[in-house]
mmCIF file with all atom_site columns, C-alpha atoms in Angstrom:
data_model
loop_
_atom_site.group_PDB
_atom_site.id
_atom_site.type_symbol
_atom_site.label_atom_id
_atom_site.label_alt_id
_atom_site.label_comp_id
_atom_site.label_asym_id
_atom_site.label_entity_id
_atom_site.label_seq_id
_atom_site.pdbx_PDB_ins_code
_atom_site.Cartn_x
_atom_site.Cartn_y
_atom_site.Cartn_z
_atom_site.occupancy
_atom_site.B_iso_or_equiv
_atom_site.pdbx_formal_charge
_atom_site.auth_seq_id
_atom_site.auth_comp_id
_atom_site.auth_asym_id
_atom_site.auth_atom_id
_atom_site.pdbx_PDB_model_num
ATOM 1   C CA . LEU J 1 1   ? -80.490  -28.577 35.828 1.00 76.00 ? 1   LEU J CA 1
ATOM 2   C CA . ALA J 1 2   ? -79.717  -26.217 32.925 1.00 69.00 ? 2   ALA J CA 1
ATOM 3   C CA . PRO J 1 3   ? -77.621  -28.672 30.851 1.00 73.00 ? 3   PRO J CA 1
ATOM 4   C CA . TYR J 1 4   ? -80.334  -31.323 31.130 1.00 80.00 ? 4   TYR J CA 1
ATOM 5   C CA . LEU J 1 5   ? -83.172  -28.910 30.417 1.00 79.00 ? 5   LEU J CA 1
ATOM 6   C CA . SER J 1 6   ? -81.550  -27.461 27.322 1.00 74.00 ? 6   SER J CA 1
ATOM 7   C CA . ASP J 1 7   ? -80.661  -30.876 25.852 1.00 77.00 ? 7   ASP J CA 1
ATOM 8   C CA . PRO J 1 8   ? -83.505  -31.774 23.429 1.00 74.00 ? 8   PRO J CA 1
ATOM 9   C CA . ARG J 1 9   ? -82.691  -35.479 23.820 1.00 80.00 ? 9   ARG J CA 1
ATOM 10  C CA . ASN J 1 10  ? -84.312  -35.276 27.248 1.00 78.00 ? 10  ASN J CA 1
ATOM 11  C CA . PHE J 1 11  ? -87.955  -35.013 28.112 1.00 72.00 ? 11  PHE J CA 1
ATOM 12  C CA . PHE J 1 12  ? -89.490  -34.590 31.505 1.00 75.00 ? 12  PHE J CA 1
ATOM 13  C CA . ILE J 1 13  ? -92.543  -36.111 33.096 1.00 73.00 ? 13  ILE J CA 1
ATOM 14  C CA . ILE J 1 14  ? -93.969  -34.053 35.890 1.00 73.00 ? 14  ILE J CA 1
ATOM 15  C CA . SER J 1 15  ? -96.515  -35.651 38.178 1.00 77.00 ? 15  SER J CA 1
ATOM 16  C CA . SER J 1 16  ? -97.978  -34.205 41.346 1.00 87.00 ? 16  SER J CA 1
ATOM 17  C CA . ASP J 1 17  ? -100.857 -34.461 43.714 1.00 94.00 ? 17  ASP J CA 1
ATOM 18  C CA . PHE J 1 18  ? -102.960 -31.362 43.282 1.00 96.00 ? 18  PHE J CA 1
ATOM 19  C CA . CYS J 1 19  ? -105.858 -30.263 45.477 1.00 97.00 ? 19  CYS J CA 1
ATOM 20  C CA . HIS J 1 20  ? -106.341 -32.096 48.772 1.00 97.00 ? 20  HIS J CA 1
ATOM 21  C CA . TRP J 1 21  ? -109.948 -31.194 49.494 1.00 98.00 ? 21  TRP J CA 1
ATOM 22  C CA . GLY J 1 22  ? -111.971 -31.904 52.631 1.00 97.00 ? 22  GLY J CA 1
ATOM 23  C CA . LYS J 1 23  ? -112.202 -31.290 56.342 1.00 97.00 ? 23  LYS J CA 1
ATOM 24  C CA . ARG J 1 24  ? -109.353 -33.705 57.065 1.00 95.00 ? 24  ARG J CA 1
ATOM 25  C CA . PHE J 1 25  ? -107.076 -31.592 54.831 1.00 96.00 ? 25  PHE J CA 1
ATOM 26  C CA . ARG J 1 26  ? -108.371 -28.328 56.306 1.00 96.00 ? 26  ARG J CA 1
ATOM 27  C CA . PHE J 1 27  ? -109.104 -27.083 52.791 1.00 97.00 ? 27  PHE J CA 1
ATOM 28  C CA . GLN J 1 28  ? -112.598 -26.718 51.357 1.00 97.00 ? 28  GLN J CA 1
ATOM 29  C CA . TRP J 1 29  ? -112.388 -24.027 48.683 1.00 96.00 ? 29  TRP J CA 1
ATOM 30  C CA . TYR J 1 30  ? -115.661 -24.028 46.760 1.00 97.00 ? 30  TYR J CA 1
ATOM 31  C CA . GLU J 1 31  ? -117.273 -21.672 44.269 1.00 96.00 ? 31  GLU J CA 1
ATOM 32  C CA . LYS J 1 32  ? -120.832 -22.738 43.561 1.00 96.00 ? 32  LYS J CA 1
ATOM 33  C CA . ARG J 1 33  ? -120.821 -21.009 40.147 1.00 97.00 ? 33  ARG J CA 1
ATOM 34  C CA . HIS J 1 34  ? -118.488 -23.770 38.884 1.00 97.00 ? 34  HIS J CA 1
ATOM 35  C CA . GLY J 1 35  ? -121.035 -26.499 39.635 1.00 97.00 ? 35  GLY J CA 1
ATOM 36  C CA . ALA J 1 36  ? -120.710 -29.384 42.054 1.00 97.00 ? 36  ALA J CA 1
ATOM 37  C CA . ILE J 1 37  ? -117.843 -29.403 44.539 1.00 98.00 ? 37  ILE J CA 1
ATOM 38  C CA . TRP J 1 38  ? -115.761 -31.754 42.386 1.00 98.00 ? 38  TRP J CA 1
ATOM 39  C CA . GLN J 1 39  ? -116.187 -29.410 39.407 1.00 98.00 ? 39  GLN J CA 1
ATOM 40  C CA . SER J 1 40  ? -115.090 -26.442 41.516 1.00 98.00 ? 40  SER J CA 1
ATOM 41  C CA . ILE J 1 41  ? -112.012 -28.407 42.609 1.00 98.00 ? 41  ILE J CA 1
ATOM 42  C CA . GLU J 1 42  ? -111.204 -29.221 38.981 1.00 98.00 ? 42  GLU J CA 1
ATOM 43  C CA . LYS J 1 43  ? -111.593 -25.548 38.018 1.00 98.00 ? 43  LYS J CA 1
ATOM 44  C CA . LEU J 1 44  ? -109.193 -24.574 40.817 1.00 98.00 ? 44  LEU J CA 1
ATOM 45  C CA . ASP J 1 45  ? -106.656 -27.199 39.732 1.00 98.00 ? 45  ASP J CA 1
ATOM 46  C CA . ARG J 1 46  ? -106.930 -26.294 36.045 1.00 98.00 ? 46  ARG J CA 1
ATOM 47  C CA . MET J 1 47  ? -106.237 -22.625 36.819 1.00 98.00 ? 47  MET J CA 1
ATOM 48  C CA . GLY J 1 48  ? -102.888 -23.718 38.251 1.00 98.00 ? 48  GLY J CA 1
ATOM 49  C CA . MET J 1 49  ? -102.297 -26.222 35.458 1.00 97.00 ? 49  MET J CA 1
ATOM 50  C CA . ASP J 1 50  ? -102.895 -23.513 32.840 1.00 98.00 ? 50  ASP J CA 1
ATOM 51  C CA . LEU J 1 51  ? -100.222 -21.337 34.431 1.00 98.00 ? 51  LEU J CA 1
ATOM 52  C CA . ILE J 1 52  ? -97.818  -24.267 34.523 1.00 96.00 ? 52  ILE J CA 1
ATOM 53  C CA . GLU J 1 53  ? -98.493  -25.049 30.833 1.00 96.00 ? 53  GLU J CA 1
ATOM 54  C CA . LYS J 1 54  ? -97.756  -21.397 30.037 1.00 96.00 ? 54  LYS J CA 1
ATOM 55  C CA . LEU J 1 55  ? -94.480  -21.814 31.970 1.00 94.00 ? 55  LEU J CA 1
ATOM 56  C CA . ASP J 1 56  ? -95.519  -18.821 34.067 1.00 95.00 ? 56  ASP J CA 1
ATOM 57  C CA . ALA J 1 57  ? -93.497  -19.142 37.288 1.00 95.00 ? 57  ALA J CA 1
ATOM 58  C CA . PRO J 1 58  ? -94.530  -15.744 38.725 1.00 96.00 ? 58  PRO J CA 1
ATOM 59  C CA . GLY J 1 59  ? -98.180  -16.411 37.813 1.00 98.00 ? 59  GLY J CA 1
ATOM 60  C CA . PHE J 1 60  ? -98.064  -19.828 39.486 1.00 98.00 ? 60  PHE J CA 1
ATOM 61  C CA . ALA J 1 61  ? -96.572  -18.286 42.641 1.00 97.00 ? 61  ALA J CA 1
ATOM 62  C CA . GLN J 1 62  ? -99.359  -15.676 42.698 1.00 98.00 ? 62  GLN J CA 1
ATOM 63  C CA . TYR J 1 63  ? -102.002 -18.389 42.118 1.00 98.00 ? 63  TYR J CA 1
ATOM 64  C CA . LEU J 1 64  ? -100.704 -20.333 45.134 1.00 97.00 ? 64  LEU J CA 1
ATOM 65  C CA . LYS J 1 65  ? -100.704 -17.187 47.253 1.00 97.00 ? 65  LYS J CA 1
ATOM 66  C CA . SER J 1 66  ? -104.236 -16.225 46.162 1.00 97.00 ? 66  SER J CA 1
ATOM 67  C CA . TYR J 1 67  ? -105.978 -19.611 46.306 1.00 97.00 ? 67  TYR J CA 1
ATOM 68  C CA . ARG J 1 68  ? -103.738 -21.553 48.726 1.00 96.00 ? 68  ARG J CA 1
ATOM 69  C CA . ASN J 1 69  ? -104.364 -24.738 46.750 1.00 96.00 ? 69  ASN J CA 1
ATOM 70  C CA . THR J 1 70  ? -102.908 -27.716 48.597 1.00 95.00 ? 70  THR J CA 1
ATOM 71  C CA . ILE J 1 71  ? -100.630 -28.932 45.774 1.00 95.00 ? 71  ILE J CA 1
ATOM 72  C CA . CYS J 1 72  ? -98.033  -31.240 47.342 1.00 91.00 ? 72  CYS J CA 1
ATOM 73  C CA . GLY J 1 73  ? -95.569  -30.745 44.494 1.00 91.00 ? 73  GLY J CA 1
ATOM 74  C CA . ARG J 1 74  ? -95.852  -26.956 44.473 1.00 94.00 ? 74  ARG J CA 1
ATOM 75  C CA . HIS J 1 75  ? -92.229  -26.396 45.476 1.00 93.00 ? 75  HIS J CA 1
ATOM 76  C CA . PRO J 1 76  ? -90.635  -28.797 42.953 1.00 90.00 ? 76  PRO J CA 1
ATOM 77  C CA . ILE J 1 77  ? -93.001  -27.427 40.282 1.00 93.00 ? 77  ILE J CA 1
ATOM 78  C CA . ALA J 1 78  ? -91.895  -23.873 41.113 1.00 94.00 ? 78  ALA J CA 1
ATOM 79  C CA . VAL J 1 79  ? -88.220  -24.888 40.971 1.00 91.00 ? 79  VAL J CA 1
ATOM 80  C CA . PHE J 1 80  ? -88.798  -26.575 37.610 1.00 90.00 ? 80  PHE J CA 1
ATOM 81  C CA . LEU J 1 81  ? -90.661  -23.544 36.203 1.00 93.00 ? 81  LEU J CA 1
ATOM 82  C CA . ASN J 1 82  ? -87.877  -21.219 37.296 1.00 90.00 ? 82  ASN J CA 1
ATOM 83  C CA . ALA J 1 83  ? -85.244  -23.556 35.829 1.00 88.00 ? 83  ALA J CA 1
ATOM 84  C CA . ILE J 1 84  ? -87.186  -23.447 32.558 1.00 87.00 ? 84  ILE J CA 1
ATOM 85  C CA . LEU J 1 85  ? -87.045  -19.631 32.648 1.00 85.00 ? 85  LEU J CA 1
ATOM 86  C CA . ALA J 1 86  ? -83.250  -19.856 32.968 1.00 81.00 ? 86  ALA J CA 1
ATOM 87  C CA . ALA J 1 87  ? -83.035  -22.426 30.153 1.00 79.00 ? 87  ALA J CA 1
ATOM 88  C CA . LYS J 1 88  ? -85.171  -20.205 27.904 1.00 77.00 ? 88  LYS J CA 1
ATOM 89  C CA . GLN J 1 89  ? -82.528  -17.489 28.280 1.00 74.00 ? 89  GLN J CA 1
ATOM 90  C CA . GLN J 1 90  ? -80.119  -19.982 26.717 1.00 70.00 ? 90  GLN J CA 1
ATOM 91  C CA . LYS J 1 91  ? -82.433  -20.246 23.692 1.00 72.00 ? 91  LYS J CA 1
ATOM 92  C CA . ALA J 1 92  ? -84.086  -23.501 24.785 1.00 72.00 ? 92  ALA J CA 1
ATOM 93  C CA . LYS J 1 93  ? -87.591  -23.994 23.382 1.00 80.00 ? 93  LYS J CA 1
ATOM 94  C CA . PRO J 1 94  ? -89.675  -25.806 25.993 1.00 84.00 ? 94  PRO J CA 1
ATOM 95  C CA . THR J 1 95  ? -93.190  -27.127 25.629 1.00 86.00 ? 95  THR J CA 1
ATOM 96  C CA . LEU J 1 96  ? -95.195  -28.433 28.545 1.00 90.00 ? 96  LEU J CA 1
ATOM 97  C CA . GLU J 1 97  ? -98.544  -30.160 28.287 1.00 92.00 ? 97  GLU J CA 1
ATOM 98  C CA . PHE J 1 98  ? -100.741 -31.807 30.880 1.00 93.00 ? 98  PHE J CA 1
ATOM 99  C CA . VAL J 1 99  ? -101.733 -35.262 29.686 1.00 93.00 ? 99  VAL J CA 1
ATOM 100 C CA . ARG J 1 100 ? -103.769 -36.616 32.588 1.00 94.00 ? 100 ARG J CA 1
ATOM 101 C CA . TYR J 1 101 ? -105.947 -35.290 35.375 1.00 96.00 ? 101 TYR J CA 1
ATOM 102 C CA . ALA J 1 102 ? -107.951 -37.298 37.891 1.00 97.00 ? 102 ALA J CA 1
ATOM 103 C CA . GLN J 1 103 ? -109.631 -37.020 41.284 1.00 98.00 ? 103 GLN J CA 1
ATOM 104 C CA . SER J 1 104 ? -109.784 -39.781 43.874 1.00 98.00 ? 104 SER J CA 1
ATOM 105 C CA . ASN J 1 105 ? -113.426 -38.892 44.575 1.00 97.00 ? 105 ASN J CA 1
ATOM 106 C CA . ARG J 1 106 ? -116.048 -36.660 42.996 1.00 97.00 ? 106 ARG J CA 1
ATOM 107 C CA . CYS J 1 107 ? -117.050 -34.625 46.035 1.00 97.00 ? 107 CYS J CA 1
ATOM 108 C CA . LYS J 1 108 ? -120.711 -33.715 46.243 1.00 97.00 ? 108 LYS J CA 1
ATOM 109 C CA . ARG J 1 109 ? -121.040 -32.885 49.947 1.00 97.00 ? 109 ARG J CA 1
ATOM 110 C CA . SER J 1 110 ? -118.908 -30.891 52.361 1.00 96.00 ? 110 SER J CA 1
ATOM 111 C CA . SER J 1 111 ? -118.313 -34.117 54.316 1.00 97.00 ? 111 SER J CA 1
ATOM 112 C CA . ASP J 1 112 ? -116.568 -35.705 51.282 1.00 97.00 ? 112 ASP J CA 1
ATOM 113 C CA . SER J 1 113 ? -112.831 -35.578 50.608 1.00 98.00 ? 113 SER J CA 1
ATOM 114 C CA . SER J 1 114 ? -110.686 -35.946 47.536 1.00 98.00 ? 114 SER J CA 1
ATOM 115 C CA . VAL J 1 115 ? -107.141 -35.714 46.213 1.00 98.00 ? 115 VAL J CA 1
ATOM 116 C CA . SER J 1 116 ? -106.484 -34.586 42.656 1.00 97.00 ? 116 SER J CA 1
ATOM 117 C CA . TYR J 1 117 ? -103.609 -35.804 40.480 1.00 96.00 ? 117 TYR J CA 1
ATOM 118 C CA . ALA J 1 118 ? -102.097 -34.243 37.375 1.00 93.00 ? 118 ALA J CA 1
ATOM 119 C CA . SER J 1 119 ? -99.337  -35.367 35.013 1.00 91.00 ? 119 SER J CA 1
ATOM 120 C CA . ALA J 1 120 ? -97.529  -33.314 32.409 1.00 90.00 ? 120 ALA J CA 1
ATOM 121 C CA . VAL J 1 121 ? -94.818  -33.889 29.843 1.00 86.00 ? 121 VAL J CA 1
ATOM 122 C CA . CYS J 1 122 ? -92.148  -31.288 29.166 1.00 84.00 ? 122 CYS J CA 1
ATOM 123 C CA . HIS J 1 123 ? -89.865  -31.418 26.160 1.00 79.00 ? 123 HIS J CA 1
ATOM 124 C CA . PHE J 1 124 ? -87.225  -29.027 24.896 1.00 77.00 ? 124 PHE J CA 1
ATOM 125 C CA . CYS J 1 125 ? -86.853  -28.619 21.155 1.00 73.00 ? 125 CYS J CA 1
ATOM 126 C CA . GLY J 1 126 ? -83.740  -27.401 19.443 1.00 57.00 ? 126 GLY J CA 1
ATOM 127 C CA . GLU J 1 127 ? -80.273  -28.465 18.519 1.00 51.00 ? 127 GLU J CA 1
ATOM 128 C CA . VAL J 1 128 ? -77.963  -30.211 20.944 1.00 45.00 ? 128 VAL J CA 1
ATOM 129 C CA . ASP J 1 129 ? -74.810  -28.193 21.452 1.00 48.00 ? 129 ASP J CA 1
ATOM 130 C CA . GLU J 1 130 ? -71.489  -29.889 22.199 1.00 48.00 ? 130 GLU J CA 1
ATOM 131 C CA . GLU J 1 131 ? -71.326  -28.483 25.734 1.00 49.00 ? 131 GLU J CA 1
ATOM 132 C CA . SER J 1 132 ? -74.706  -30.018 26.607 1.00 42.00 ? 132 SER J CA 1
ATOM 133 C CA . LYS J 1 133 ? -73.662  -33.379 25.155 1.00 44.00 ? 133 LYS J CA 1
ATOM 134 C CA . SER J 1 134 ? -70.516  -33.550 27.285 1.00 45.00 ? 134 SER J CA 1
ATOM 135 C CA . SER J 1 135 ? -72.123  -32.257 30.490 1.00 43.00 ? 135 SER J CA 1
ATOM 136 C CA . THR J 1 136 ? -74.940  -34.822 30.482 1.00 40.00 ? 136 THR J CA 1
ATOM 137 C CA . LYS J 1 137 ? -72.719  -37.887 29.933 1.00 41.00 ? 137 LYS J CA 1
ATOM 138 C CA . GLN J 1 138 ? -71.939  -39.885 33.034 1.00 41.00 ? 138 GLN J CA 1
#
């Protein structure tokens, strides 16, 4: 991935299901202090999204371990974050920003269920070196 990540002509769209909440998913994390269930779910998701935006691979891994959020794309996201860490060592300048968040249902009762979705855009700024140009041509 490194040649593609460090080539500023490329940008990346990352989209994943986030929290799968409800009895049928065997996951019902809820902290009342965040408001209604759907607000608590959003808070949980945004904690993970913040770590992803900060490109914090170790922090994201710890978040998953601590909260056990049912993010379907957690493994590809982790691979991408770690690839970004490697690209940063090659002086790449990545930016990642979440551009959309939604829930399939605004849960209000423990009998409700919902799946969250989040999309982000990642772009690497900088000059294109000759090695990157040749390695990304097909």
